[in-house]
Coordinates of C-alpha atoms in Angstrom, one line a residue:
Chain A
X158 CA -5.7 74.8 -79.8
X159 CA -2.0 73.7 -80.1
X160 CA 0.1 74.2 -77.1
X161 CA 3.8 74.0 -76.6
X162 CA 2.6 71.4 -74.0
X163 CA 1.0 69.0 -76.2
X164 CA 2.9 66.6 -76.7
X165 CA 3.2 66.1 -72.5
X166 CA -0.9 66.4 -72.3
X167 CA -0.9 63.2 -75.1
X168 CA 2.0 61.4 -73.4
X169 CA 0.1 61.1 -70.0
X170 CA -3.3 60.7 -72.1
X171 CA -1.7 57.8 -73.9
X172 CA -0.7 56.0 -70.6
X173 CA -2.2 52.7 -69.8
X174 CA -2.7 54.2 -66.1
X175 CA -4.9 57.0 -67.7
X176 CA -6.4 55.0 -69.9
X177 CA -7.7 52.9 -67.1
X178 CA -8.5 55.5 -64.9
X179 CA -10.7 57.1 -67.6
X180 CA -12.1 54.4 -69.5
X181 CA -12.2 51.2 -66.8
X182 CA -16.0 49.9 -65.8
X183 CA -14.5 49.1 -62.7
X184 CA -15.8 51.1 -59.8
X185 CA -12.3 51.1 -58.4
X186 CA -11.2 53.2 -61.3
X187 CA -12.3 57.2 -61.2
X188 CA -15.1 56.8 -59.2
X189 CA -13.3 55.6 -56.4
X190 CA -10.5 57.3 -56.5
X191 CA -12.4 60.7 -56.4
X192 CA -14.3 59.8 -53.8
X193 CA -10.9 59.0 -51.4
X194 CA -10.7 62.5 -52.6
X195 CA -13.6 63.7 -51.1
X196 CA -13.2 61.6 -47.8
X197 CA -9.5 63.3 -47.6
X198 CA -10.9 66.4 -47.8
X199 CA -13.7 66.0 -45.5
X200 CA -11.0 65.2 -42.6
X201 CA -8.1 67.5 -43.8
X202 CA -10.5 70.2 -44.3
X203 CA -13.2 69.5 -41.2
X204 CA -10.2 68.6 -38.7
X205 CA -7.8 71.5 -39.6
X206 CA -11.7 73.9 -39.6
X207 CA -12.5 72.4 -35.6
X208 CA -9.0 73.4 -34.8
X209 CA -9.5 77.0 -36.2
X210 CA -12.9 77.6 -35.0
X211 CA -11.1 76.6 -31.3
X212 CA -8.6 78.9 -32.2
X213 CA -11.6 81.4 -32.5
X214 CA -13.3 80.7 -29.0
X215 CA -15.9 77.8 -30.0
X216 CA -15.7 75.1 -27.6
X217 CA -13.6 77.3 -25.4
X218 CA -13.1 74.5 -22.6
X219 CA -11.7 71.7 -24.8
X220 CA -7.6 71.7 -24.4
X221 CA -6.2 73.0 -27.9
X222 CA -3.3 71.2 -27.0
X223 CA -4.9 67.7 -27.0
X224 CA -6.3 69.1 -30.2
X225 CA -2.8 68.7 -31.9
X226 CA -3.6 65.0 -31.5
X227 CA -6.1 65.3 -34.3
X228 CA -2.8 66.5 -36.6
X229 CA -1.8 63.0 -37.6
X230 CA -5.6 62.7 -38.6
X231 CA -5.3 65.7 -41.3
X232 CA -2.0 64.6 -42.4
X233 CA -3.5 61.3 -43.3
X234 CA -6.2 63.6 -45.0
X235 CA -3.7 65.5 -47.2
X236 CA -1.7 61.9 -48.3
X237 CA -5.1 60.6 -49.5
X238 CA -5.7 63.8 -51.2
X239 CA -2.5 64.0 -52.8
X240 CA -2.4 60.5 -54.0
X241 CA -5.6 60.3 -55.3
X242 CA -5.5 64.1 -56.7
X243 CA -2.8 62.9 -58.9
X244 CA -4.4 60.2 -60.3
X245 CA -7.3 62.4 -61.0
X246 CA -4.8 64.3 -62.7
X247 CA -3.3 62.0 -64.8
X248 CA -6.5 61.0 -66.0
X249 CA -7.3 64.7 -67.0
X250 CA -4.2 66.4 -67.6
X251 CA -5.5 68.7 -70.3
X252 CA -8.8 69.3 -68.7
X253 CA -6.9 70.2 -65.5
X254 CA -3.6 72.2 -66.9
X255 CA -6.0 74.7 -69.9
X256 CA -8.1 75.8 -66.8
X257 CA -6.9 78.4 -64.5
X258 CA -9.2 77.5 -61.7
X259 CA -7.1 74.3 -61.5
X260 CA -3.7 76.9 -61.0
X261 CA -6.0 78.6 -58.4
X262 CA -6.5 75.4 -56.8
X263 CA -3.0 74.1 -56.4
X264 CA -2.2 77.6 -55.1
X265 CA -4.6 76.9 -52.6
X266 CA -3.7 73.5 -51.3
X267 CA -0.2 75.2 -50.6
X268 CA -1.3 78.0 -48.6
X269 CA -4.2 75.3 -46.5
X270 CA -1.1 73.0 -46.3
X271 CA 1.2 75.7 -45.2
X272 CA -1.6 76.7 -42.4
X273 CA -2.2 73.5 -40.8
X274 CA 1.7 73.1 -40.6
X275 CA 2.3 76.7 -39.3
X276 CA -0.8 76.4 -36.9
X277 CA 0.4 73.0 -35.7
X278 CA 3.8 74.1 -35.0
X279 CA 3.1 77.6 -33.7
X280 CA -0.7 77.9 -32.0
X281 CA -0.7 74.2 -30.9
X282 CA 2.7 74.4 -29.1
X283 CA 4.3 76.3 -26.5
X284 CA 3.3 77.2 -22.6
X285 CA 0.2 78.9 -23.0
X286 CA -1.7 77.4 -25.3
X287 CA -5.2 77.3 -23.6
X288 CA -5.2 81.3 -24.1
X289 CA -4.8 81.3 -27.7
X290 CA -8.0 82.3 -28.5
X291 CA -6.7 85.7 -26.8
X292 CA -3.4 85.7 -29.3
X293 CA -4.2 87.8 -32.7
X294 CA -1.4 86.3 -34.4
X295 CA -3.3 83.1 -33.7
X296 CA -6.4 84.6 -34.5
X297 CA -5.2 85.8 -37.8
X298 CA -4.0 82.3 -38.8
X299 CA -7.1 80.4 -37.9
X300 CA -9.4 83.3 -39.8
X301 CA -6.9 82.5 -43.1
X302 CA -6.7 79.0 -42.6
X303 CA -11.1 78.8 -42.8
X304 CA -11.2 81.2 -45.4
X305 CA -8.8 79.1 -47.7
X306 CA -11.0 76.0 -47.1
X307 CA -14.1 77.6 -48.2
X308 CA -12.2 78.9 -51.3
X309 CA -10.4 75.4 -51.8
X310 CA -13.8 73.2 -51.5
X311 CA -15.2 76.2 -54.2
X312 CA -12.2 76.1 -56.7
X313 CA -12.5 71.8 -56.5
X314 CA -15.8 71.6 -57.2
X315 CA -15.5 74.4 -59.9
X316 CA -13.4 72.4 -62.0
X317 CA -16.6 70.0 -62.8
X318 CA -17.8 73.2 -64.1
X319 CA -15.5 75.8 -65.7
X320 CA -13.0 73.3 -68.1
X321 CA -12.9 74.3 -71.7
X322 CA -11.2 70.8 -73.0
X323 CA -11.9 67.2 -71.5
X324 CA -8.9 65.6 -73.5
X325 CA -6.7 67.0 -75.9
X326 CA -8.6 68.0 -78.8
X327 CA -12.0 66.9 -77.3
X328 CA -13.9 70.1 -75.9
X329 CA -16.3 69.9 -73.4
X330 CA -19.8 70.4 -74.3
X331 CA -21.7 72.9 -72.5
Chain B
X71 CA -40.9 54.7 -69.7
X72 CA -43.8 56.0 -67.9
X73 CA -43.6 58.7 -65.4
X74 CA -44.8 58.0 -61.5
X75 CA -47.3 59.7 -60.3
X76 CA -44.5 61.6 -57.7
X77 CA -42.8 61.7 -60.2
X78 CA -44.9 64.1 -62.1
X79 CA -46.1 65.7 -58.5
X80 CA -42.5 66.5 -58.0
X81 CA -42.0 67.9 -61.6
X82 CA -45.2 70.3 -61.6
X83 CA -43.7 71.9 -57.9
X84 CA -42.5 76.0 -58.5
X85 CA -39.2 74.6 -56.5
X86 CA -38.5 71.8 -59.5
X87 CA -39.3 75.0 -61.6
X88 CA -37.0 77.2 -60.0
X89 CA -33.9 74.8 -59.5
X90 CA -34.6 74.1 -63.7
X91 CA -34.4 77.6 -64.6
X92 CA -31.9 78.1 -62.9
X93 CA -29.4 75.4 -62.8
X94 CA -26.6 76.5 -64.6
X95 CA -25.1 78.5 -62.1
X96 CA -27.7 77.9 -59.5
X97 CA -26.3 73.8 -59.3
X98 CA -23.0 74.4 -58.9
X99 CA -23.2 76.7 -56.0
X100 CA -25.7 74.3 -54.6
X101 CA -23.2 71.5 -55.2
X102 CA -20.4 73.4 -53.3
X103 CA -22.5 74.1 -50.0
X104 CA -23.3 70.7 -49.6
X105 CA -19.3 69.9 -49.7
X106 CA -19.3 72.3 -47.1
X107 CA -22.0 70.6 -44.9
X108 CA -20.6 67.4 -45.4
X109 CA -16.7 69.1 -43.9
X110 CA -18.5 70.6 -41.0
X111 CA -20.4 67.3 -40.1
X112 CA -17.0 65.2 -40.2
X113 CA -14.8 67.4 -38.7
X114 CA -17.5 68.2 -36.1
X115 CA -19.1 64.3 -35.6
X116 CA -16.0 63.0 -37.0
X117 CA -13.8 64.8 -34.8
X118 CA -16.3 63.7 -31.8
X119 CA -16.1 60.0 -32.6
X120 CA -12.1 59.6 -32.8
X121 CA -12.1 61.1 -29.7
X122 CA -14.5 58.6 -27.9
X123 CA -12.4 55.9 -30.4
X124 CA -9.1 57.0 -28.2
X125 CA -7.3 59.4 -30.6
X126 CA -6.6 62.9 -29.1
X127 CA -7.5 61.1 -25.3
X128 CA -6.3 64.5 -23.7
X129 CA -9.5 66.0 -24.6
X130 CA -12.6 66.0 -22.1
X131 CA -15.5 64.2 -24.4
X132 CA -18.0 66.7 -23.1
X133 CA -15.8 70.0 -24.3
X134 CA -15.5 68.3 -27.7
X135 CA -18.9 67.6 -27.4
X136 CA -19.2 71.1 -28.2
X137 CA -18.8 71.0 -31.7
X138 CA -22.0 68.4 -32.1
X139 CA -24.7 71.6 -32.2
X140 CA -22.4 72.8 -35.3
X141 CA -23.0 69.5 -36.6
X142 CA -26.2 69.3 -36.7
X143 CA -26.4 72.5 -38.1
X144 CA -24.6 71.1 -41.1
X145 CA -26.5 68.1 -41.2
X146 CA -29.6 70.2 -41.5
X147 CA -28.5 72.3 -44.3
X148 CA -27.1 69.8 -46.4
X149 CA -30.5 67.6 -46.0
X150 CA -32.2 70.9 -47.4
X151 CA -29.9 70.9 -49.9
X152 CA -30.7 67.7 -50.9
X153 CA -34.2 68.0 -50.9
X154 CA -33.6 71.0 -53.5
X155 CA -31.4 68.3 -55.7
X156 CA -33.8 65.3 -55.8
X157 CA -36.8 68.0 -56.6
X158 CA -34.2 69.2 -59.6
X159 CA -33.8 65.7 -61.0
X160 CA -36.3 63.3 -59.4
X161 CA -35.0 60.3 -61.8
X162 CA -31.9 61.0 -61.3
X163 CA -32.2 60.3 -57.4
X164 CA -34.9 57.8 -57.2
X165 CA -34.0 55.5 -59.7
X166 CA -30.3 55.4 -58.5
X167 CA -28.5 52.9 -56.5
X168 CA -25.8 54.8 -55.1
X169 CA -28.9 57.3 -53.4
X170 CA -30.7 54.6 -52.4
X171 CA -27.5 53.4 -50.4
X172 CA -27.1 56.9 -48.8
X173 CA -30.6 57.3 -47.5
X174 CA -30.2 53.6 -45.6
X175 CA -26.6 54.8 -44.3
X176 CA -28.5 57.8 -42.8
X177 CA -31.4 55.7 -41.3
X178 CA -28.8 53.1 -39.5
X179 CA -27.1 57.1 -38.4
X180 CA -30.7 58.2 -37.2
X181 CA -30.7 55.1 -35.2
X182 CA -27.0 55.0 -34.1
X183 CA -27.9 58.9 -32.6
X184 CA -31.1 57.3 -30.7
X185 CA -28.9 54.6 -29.3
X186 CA -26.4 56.9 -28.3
X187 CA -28.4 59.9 -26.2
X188 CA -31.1 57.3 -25.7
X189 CA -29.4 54.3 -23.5
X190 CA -27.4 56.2 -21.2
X191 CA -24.2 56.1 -23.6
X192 CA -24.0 60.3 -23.6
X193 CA -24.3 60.3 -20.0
X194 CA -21.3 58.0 -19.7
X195 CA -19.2 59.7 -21.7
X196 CA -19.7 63.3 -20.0
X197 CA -18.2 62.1 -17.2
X198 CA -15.1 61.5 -18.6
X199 CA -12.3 62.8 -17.4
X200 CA -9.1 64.1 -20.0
X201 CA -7.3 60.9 -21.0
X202 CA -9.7 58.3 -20.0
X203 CA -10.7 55.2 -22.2
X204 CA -14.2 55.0 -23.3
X205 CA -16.1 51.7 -22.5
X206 CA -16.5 48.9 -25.3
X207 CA -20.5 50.2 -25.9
X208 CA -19.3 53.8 -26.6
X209 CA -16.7 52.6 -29.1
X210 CA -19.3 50.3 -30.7
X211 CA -21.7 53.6 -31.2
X212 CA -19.1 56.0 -31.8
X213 CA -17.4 53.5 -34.6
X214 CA -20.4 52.8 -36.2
X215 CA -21.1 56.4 -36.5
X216 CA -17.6 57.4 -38.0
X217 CA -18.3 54.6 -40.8
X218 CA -21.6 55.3 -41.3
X219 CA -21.0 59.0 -42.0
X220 CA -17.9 58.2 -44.4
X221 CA -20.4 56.0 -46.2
X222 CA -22.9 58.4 -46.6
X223 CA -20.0 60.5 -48.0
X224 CA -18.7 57.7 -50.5
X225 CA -22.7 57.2 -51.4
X226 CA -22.8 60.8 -52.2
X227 CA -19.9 61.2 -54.0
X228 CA -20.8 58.3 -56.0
X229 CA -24.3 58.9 -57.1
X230 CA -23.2 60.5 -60.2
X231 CA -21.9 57.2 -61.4
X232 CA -24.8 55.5 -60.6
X233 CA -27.5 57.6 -62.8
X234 CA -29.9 56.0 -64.6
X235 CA -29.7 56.2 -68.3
X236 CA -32.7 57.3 -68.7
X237 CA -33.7 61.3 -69.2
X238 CA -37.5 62.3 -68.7

């Protein structure tokens, strides 16, 4: 398969910060770096899922606005996520980039992302937020926000599952 | 390399059967419910401990106390879960480091969980009021908990790296 975007895939292949990624024994290398991927996600996605199924009347008596506390918490999530995501991708550029879960994915992130922000600046805020489990609008955004984290958490693992190329020129072998 | 006993226990069981015939797509799916078991249990647990370590004080431990049945919940379904993995590849489990390293993590957890409703500790912290400080004992349990569980999380997410070489 040649691709107009070749010559990009091989250029971030060839780097000595892929390279390492990929091919160093060091447990630092890809093994850790996906699993600060997986610890980001458990408290971007867990944290911003509490404050949606509060949203939603669980827990009813615990203050939603002390909630917004937790915000700095998923942030920090989302940073180690992105960082690390990165890496992951510059390790796998072809693997990620010829597989459309992976464009499913980053769609994804933007509307979670999008969510947390809108939720934090619109649910968590203002005089009467104890009662938003009464406010559809807030409703509405908590239901999306849960629904994109199951689909998110789906499409991430998928890509262990549905690429067609590992490197450029080198298929996987199902 | 010879087979254990267990080993070959586990291997003649209709669930090793079933997970084999059907791991291609059964795997995955498994895979992804157990990501979803371990979000649930940290932003549930996770959630519970930060609080009792003095993030988000506003909150009143015993309403975010709440969240702990949904926790256990998750913690039950992903153990399930894993029982289904390690009687897919028994090898792969056993002989493996990283696993080995989980199952201790959730031991010292099992024993955190009895320190914590055993001794009194839960009791304290119900009566906390919004914006109180928790006492030195309940950060001790509540930190060791938060660590414990992102270990069991790194463990997990590491197993794959640790696989024995080996294939029965």
């Amino acid at each position: 398969m040649d691709s107009f975007f070749d010559p990009f895939f091989a250029f971030i292949e060839n780097s000595e910060l892929s390279e390492w990624i990929r091919g160093s024994e060091s447990i630092f290398a890809f093994p850790t770096i996906i699993t600060l991927h997986a610890i980001g996600m458990a408290f971007l996605a867990g944290g911003s899922a509490a404050i949606d199924l509060r949203i939603l009347g669980l827990a009813r008596g615990m203050s939603l606005a002390a909630m917004g506390r937790f915000l700095p918490v998923l942030w920090l999530g989302f940073a180690i996520n992105a960082v690390s995501g990165t890496l992951l991708l510059i390790a796998y550029p072809t693997k990620a980039f010829t597989n459309p879960v992976f464009y499913l994915k980053l769609g994804l992130i933007a509307l979670g992302v999008g969510l947390v922000y809108r939720i934090g600046t619109t649910v968590l805020r203002g005089p009467d937020v104890e009662l938003k489990h009464k406010d559809k609008h807030a409703r509405t955004l908590a239901l999306a926000s849960l629904a994109v984290w199951v689909a998110l958490i789906t499409t991430g693992r998928l890509l262990g599952y549905t690429h067609t190329w590992i490197l450029l020129g080198v298929k996987a072998n199902f | 390399m010879e087979i254990a006993p267990w080993e070959v226990f586990v291997r003649s069981t209709a669930l090793h059967g079933f997970v084999y015939r059907y791991e291609p797509w059964l795997w995955p799916i498994l895979q992804t419910l157990h990501y979803f078991g371990a979000t649930i249990l940290i932003g549930t647990i996770g959630l519970f401990d930060l609080r009792a370590l003095g993030v988000a004080k506003g909150i009143v431990p015993a309403t975010i106390h709440r969240l702990i049945p949904l926790g256990i919940a998750a913690y039950v379904c992903n153990g399930l879960l894993g029982i289904v993995f390690f009687f897919g590849h028994p090898d792969q489990y056993f002989y493996n480091d990283a696993f080995r390293l989980k199952l201790l993590l959730m031991a010292v957890a099992g024993i955190n969980v009895a320190a914590f409703y055993g001794t009194g500790a839960f009791a304290e912290v119900k009566k906390l009021p919004a914006g109180a400080d928790a006492s030195l004992r309940i950060k001790i349990i509540t930190g060791i908990s938060l660590l414990v569980w992102v270990g069991v999380l790194c463990c997990g997410r590491m197993i794959t790296f640790f696989r024995p070489p080996f294939f029965h």
